[in-house]
Coordinates of C-alpha atoms in Angstrom, one line a residue:
M151 CA 28.6 -4.3 -32.0
S152 CA 26.5 -4.0 -28.8
R153 CA 25.2 -0.6 -27.9
R154 CA 26.5 1.0 -24.7
P155 CA 23.7 1.9 -22.3
M156 CA 23.0 5.6 -21.9
F157 CA 22.6 5.4 -18.1
D158 CA 23.6 3.3 -15.2
T159 CA 20.9 1.0 -13.7
G160 CA 18.1 2.5 -11.8
A161 CA 15.8 5.5 -12.5
A162 CA 16.2 9.2 -13.1
L163 CA 14.5 11.2 -10.3
V164 CA 13.0 14.5 -11.6
F165 CA 12.0 17.0 -8.9
G166 CA 9.3 19.1 -10.5
G167 CA 8.6 16.5 -13.1
S168 CA 4.9 17.1 -13.3
G169 CA 5.4 20.6 -14.8
G170 CA 5.8 21.7 -18.4
L171 CA 9.6 21.5 -18.6
G172 CA 9.7 18.7 -16.1
S173 CA 7.4 16.5 -18.1
A174 CA 9.4 17.0 -21.3
I175 CA 12.5 16.0 -19.3
C176 CA 10.8 12.9 -18.1
R177 CA 9.8 12.0 -21.6
G178 CA 13.4 12.5 -22.7
F179 CA 14.7 10.0 -20.2
A180 CA 12.0 7.6 -21.2
E181 CA 12.9 7.9 -24.9
L182 CA 16.4 6.9 -24.0
G183 CA 15.4 3.8 -22.1
S184 CA 15.6 5.0 -18.5
P185 CA 12.9 4.4 -15.9
V186 CA 11.5 7.6 -14.5
A187 CA 10.6 8.8 -11.0
L188 CA 9.1 12.2 -10.8
T189 CA 7.8 14.4 -8.0
W190 CA 4.8 16.7 -7.7
R191 CA 3.7 19.2 -5.1
S192 CA 0.2 20.3 -5.9
N193 CA -0.8 18.8 -9.3
E194 CA -1.3 15.1 -8.6
T195 CA -3.6 14.9 -11.7
A196 CA -0.8 15.9 -14.0
A197 CA 1.7 13.6 -12.3
S198 CA -0.6 10.6 -12.6
A199 CA -1.4 11.4 -16.2
L200 CA 2.3 11.6 -17.1
T201 CA 3.2 8.3 -15.3
A202 CA 0.3 6.6 -17.1
E203 CA 1.5 8.0 -20.5
L204 CA 5.1 6.8 -19.8
A205 CA 3.9 3.4 -18.7
A206 CA 1.7 3.0 -21.8
G207 CA 4.9 3.6 -23.8
G208 CA 6.8 0.9 -22.0
T209 CA 8.6 2.9 -19.4
E210 CA 8.6 2.0 -15.8
A211 CA 7.5 5.2 -14.0
A212 CA 6.2 6.4 -10.7
A213 CA 5.3 9.7 -9.1
F214 CA 5.9 10.8 -5.5
R215 CA 4.7 13.9 -3.7
A216 CA 7.4 16.2 -2.5
D217 CA 7.6 19.8 -1.3
V218 CA 11.2 20.9 -1.8
T219 CA 10.9 23.5 0.9
D220 CA 10.4 20.6 3.4
A221 CA 13.5 18.6 4.0
A222 CA 11.6 15.6 5.4
S223 CA 9.3 15.5 2.4
V224 CA 12.3 15.5 0.0
E225 CA 14.0 12.8 2.0
A226 CA 10.9 10.7 1.9
A227 CA 10.6 11.1 -1.9
V228 CA 14.2 10.0 -2.4
R229 CA 13.8 7.0 0.0
D230 CA 10.5 5.9 -1.7
A231 CA 12.0 6.3 -5.2
V232 CA 15.0 4.1 -4.2
A233 CA 12.7 1.5 -2.7
R234 CA 10.6 1.5 -5.9
F235 CA 13.5 1.3 -8.4
G236 CA 16.4 -0.1 -6.4
R237 CA 18.7 2.8 -7.4
I238 CA 18.6 6.4 -8.7
H239 CA 21.3 7.2 -11.3
S240 CA 20.4 10.9 -11.7
V241 CA 18.6 13.6 -9.9
V242 CA 17.2 16.6 -11.9
F243 CA 16.1 19.8 -10.1
V244 CA 13.4 21.5 -12.1
A245 CA 11.2 22.7 -9.2
G246 CA 10.8 26.4 -9.0
A247 CA 8.6 29.2 -7.7
M248 CA 6.5 31.4 -10.0
P249 CA 8.7 34.5 -10.0
V250 CA 7.0 37.9 -10.3
Q251 CA 8.5 40.2 -13.0
R252 CA 9.7 43.2 -11.1
Y253 CA 12.8 45.4 -10.8
I254 CA 15.0 44.7 -7.8
G255 CA 13.9 47.7 -5.9
Q256 CA 10.2 46.6 -6.2
Y257 CA 10.5 43.2 -4.6
E258 CA 8.2 42.4 -1.7
D259 CA 9.9 40.6 1.2
A260 CA 7.5 37.6 0.9
E261 CA 8.3 37.3 -2.8
W262 CA 12.0 37.3 -2.1
R263 CA 11.7 34.7 0.7
E264 CA 9.6 32.4 -1.5
A265 CA 12.1 32.5 -4.3
I266 CA 15.0 31.7 -2.0
D267 CA 13.1 29.0 -0.1
V268 CA 12.0 27.1 -3.2
E269 CA 15.1 27.5 -5.4
V270 CA 18.0 27.6 -2.9
H271 CA 16.8 25.8 0.1
G272 CA 14.9 23.4 -2.2
F273 CA 18.0 22.5 -4.2
Y274 CA 20.0 22.1 -1.0
H275 CA 17.4 19.7 0.5
V276 CA 17.5 17.6 -2.7
V277 CA 21.3 17.4 -2.8
R278 CA 21.5 16.6 0.9
A279 CA 18.9 13.8 0.6
A280 CA 20.5 12.2 -2.5
L281 CA 24.1 12.4 -1.7
P282 CA 24.2 9.4 0.7
H283 CA 22.6 7.2 -2.0
F284 CA 25.0 8.4 -4.7
R285 CA 28.0 7.9 -2.4
A286 CA 27.0 4.4 -1.5
N287 CA 26.8 3.5 -5.2
E288 CA 30.0 5.5 -6.0
S289 CA 28.2 7.3 -8.9
G290 CA 25.4 9.7 -9.6
A291 CA 24.6 12.8 -11.5
F292 CA 22.9 16.0 -10.5
V293 CA 21.5 18.2 -13.2
H294 CA 20.3 21.7 -12.1
L295 CA 18.1 23.9 -14.3
G296 CA 19.5 27.4 -14.2
S297 CA 18.9 30.6 -16.0
A298 CA 20.5 32.1 -19.1
G299 CA 20.2 35.3 -17.1
D300 CA 23.4 34.1 -15.3
L301 CA 25.2 35.1 -18.5
A302 CA 23.3 38.2 -19.4
W303 CA 21.0 40.1 -17.1
A304 CA 17.3 40.3 -18.1
N305 CA 15.5 43.3 -16.5
R306 CA 12.8 42.3 -14.0
D307 CA 13.8 38.6 -14.0
G308 CA 15.9 38.7 -10.9
L309 CA 13.7 36.6 -8.7
S310 CA 14.4 33.8 -11.2
V311 CA 18.0 34.5 -11.9
I312 CA 19.4 35.4 -8.4
P313 CA 18.4 32.2 -6.5
K314 CA 19.5 30.0 -9.4
A315 CA 22.9 31.8 -9.4
A316 CA 23.4 30.7 -5.8
N317 CA 22.7 27.2 -6.9
E318 CA 25.4 27.5 -9.7
A319 CA 27.9 27.9 -6.9
M320 CA 26.6 24.7 -5.2
V321 CA 26.8 22.8 -8.5
R322 CA 30.5 23.7 -8.7
G323 CA 31.0 22.8 -5.0
I324 CA 29.4 19.4 -5.5
A325 CA 31.6 18.7 -8.5
R326 CA 34.7 19.7 -6.5
E327 CA 33.9 17.9 -3.3
E328 CA 32.0 14.9 -4.4
G329 CA 33.8 13.8 -7.5
R330 CA 36.0 11.5 -5.4
Y331 CA 32.8 9.4 -5.0
G332 CA 32.1 9.4 -8.7
I333 CA 29.4 12.0 -8.3
R334 CA 29.0 14.7 -11.0
A335 CA 27.0 17.9 -11.0
N336 CA 26.2 20.2 -14.0
S337 CA 23.7 22.9 -14.9
V338 CA 21.6 23.7 -18.0
L339 CA 21.0 27.4 -18.4
I340 CA 17.5 28.0 -19.8
G341 CA 16.6 30.8 -22.1
V342 CA 13.0 31.7 -23.2
I343 CA 11.3 28.4 -23.8
E344 CA 7.8 27.9 -25.3
G345 CA 6.7 25.9 -22.3
G346 CA 6.5 26.0 -18.5
M347 CA 6.4 29.5 -16.9
F348 CA 6.7 31.3 -20.2
I349 CA 3.2 30.0 -21.2
K350 CA 1.7 31.2 -17.9
F351 CA 3.3 34.6 -18.2
R352 CA 2.3 35.0 -21.9
D353 CA -1.3 34.0 -21.2
A354 CA -1.4 36.5 -18.3
G355 CA -0.3 39.3 -20.6
V356 CA 3.1 39.7 -18.9
F357 CA 4.9 38.8 -22.1
D358 CA 3.3 40.5 -25.0
D359 CA 4.3 40.5 -28.7
A360 CA 6.5 43.5 -28.2
W361 CA 8.4 41.7 -25.4
I362 CA 8.8 38.6 -27.5
A363 CA 10.1 40.7 -30.5
K364 CA 12.6 42.4 -28.2
T365 CA 13.8 39.1 -26.9
H366 CA 14.4 37.9 -30.5
E367 CA 16.8 40.8 -30.9
R368 CA 19.0 39.4 -28.2
L369 CA 19.1 35.9 -29.6
G370 CA 21.5 34.4 -32.1
L371 CA 18.7 32.0 -33.3
K372 CA 15.7 34.1 -34.0
R373 CA 13.1 31.8 -32.3
L374 CA 12.1 30.7 -28.9
G375 CA 13.3 27.3 -27.6
K376 CA 11.4 24.1 -27.2
P377 CA 11.0 22.0 -24.0
E378 CA 12.5 19.0 -25.9
E379 CA 15.7 21.0 -26.5
I380 CA 16.1 21.4 -22.7
A381 CA 15.4 17.7 -22.2
D382 CA 18.1 16.8 -24.7
A383 CA 20.7 18.8 -22.8
V384 CA 19.6 17.4 -19.4
T385 CA 19.6 13.8 -20.5
F386 CA 23.1 14.2 -22.1
L387 CA 24.5 15.6 -18.8
A388 CA 22.9 12.8 -16.8
S389 CA 24.1 10.1 -19.2
R390 CA 27.3 8.1 -19.6
R391 CA 28.1 10.3 -22.7
A392 CA 29.0 13.0 -20.2
S393 CA 30.8 10.8 -17.7
Y394 CA 33.8 13.1 -17.7
V395 CA 31.8 16.4 -17.5
T396 CA 31.3 18.0 -14.2
G397 CA 30.9 21.5 -12.7
Q398 CA 29.9 22.9 -16.1
Q399 CA 27.1 24.9 -17.6
I400 CA 25.4 24.3 -20.9
S401 CA 23.4 27.3 -22.1
V402 CA 20.4 26.2 -24.1
A403 CA 19.2 29.7 -24.9
G404 CA 19.5 30.3 -28.7
G405 CA 22.7 32.3 -28.3
Y406 CA 21.2 34.7 -25.6
G407 CA 24.0 36.7 -24.1
I408 CA 26.6 36.4 -26.9

């Protein structure tokens, strides 16, 4: 019996693929046989190293610079990725600002604007740029990385949770309006993961041992998550295995919020 391919032809395009979680997601697609296009904004060195690693393992990969707050930059990245791979079967939105940990009443206006600009406007720019390509091919999957704080509020994490919550509404809107073109949209809600921004906050002393212990109390599984576990959920939602799944959330958060 022949094995059914996991993905349509073409590549997965991962916005923010050069970061900690983004790179794990890129590796996840590669392990399942998909070519990978990834974007970077400021860390070209990391992006180049990742594409070289994927290519050494036999995966066709390429990196493109994109600032998600700039619509023209996003459009160019999508256009260049399509030119390079012929087709994009999935778009993953991992890009995000480095949110400060403050209570709502303590936000600085500049911090609020940055969070909204990167997360909300950024996701909108990505969706708008990719939709014509998906419509032309009568298929395509968006996977958005959201926050488990959408299910249970975490004090001082609002600048991460609030913008992503706006994007959850857009995910449902895409699923409702674009399904007639064979386009799907889903979201992975992320808990505390030993990778990405958590590492930066931990190293900066924002998340100390007491904070981690308190977090464990709110989890069903008494451990932090791994980047690979996020990648598994993302690649599933992008794949043909989830071909009748749209407008949904999968919480990969160890039972946070239950």
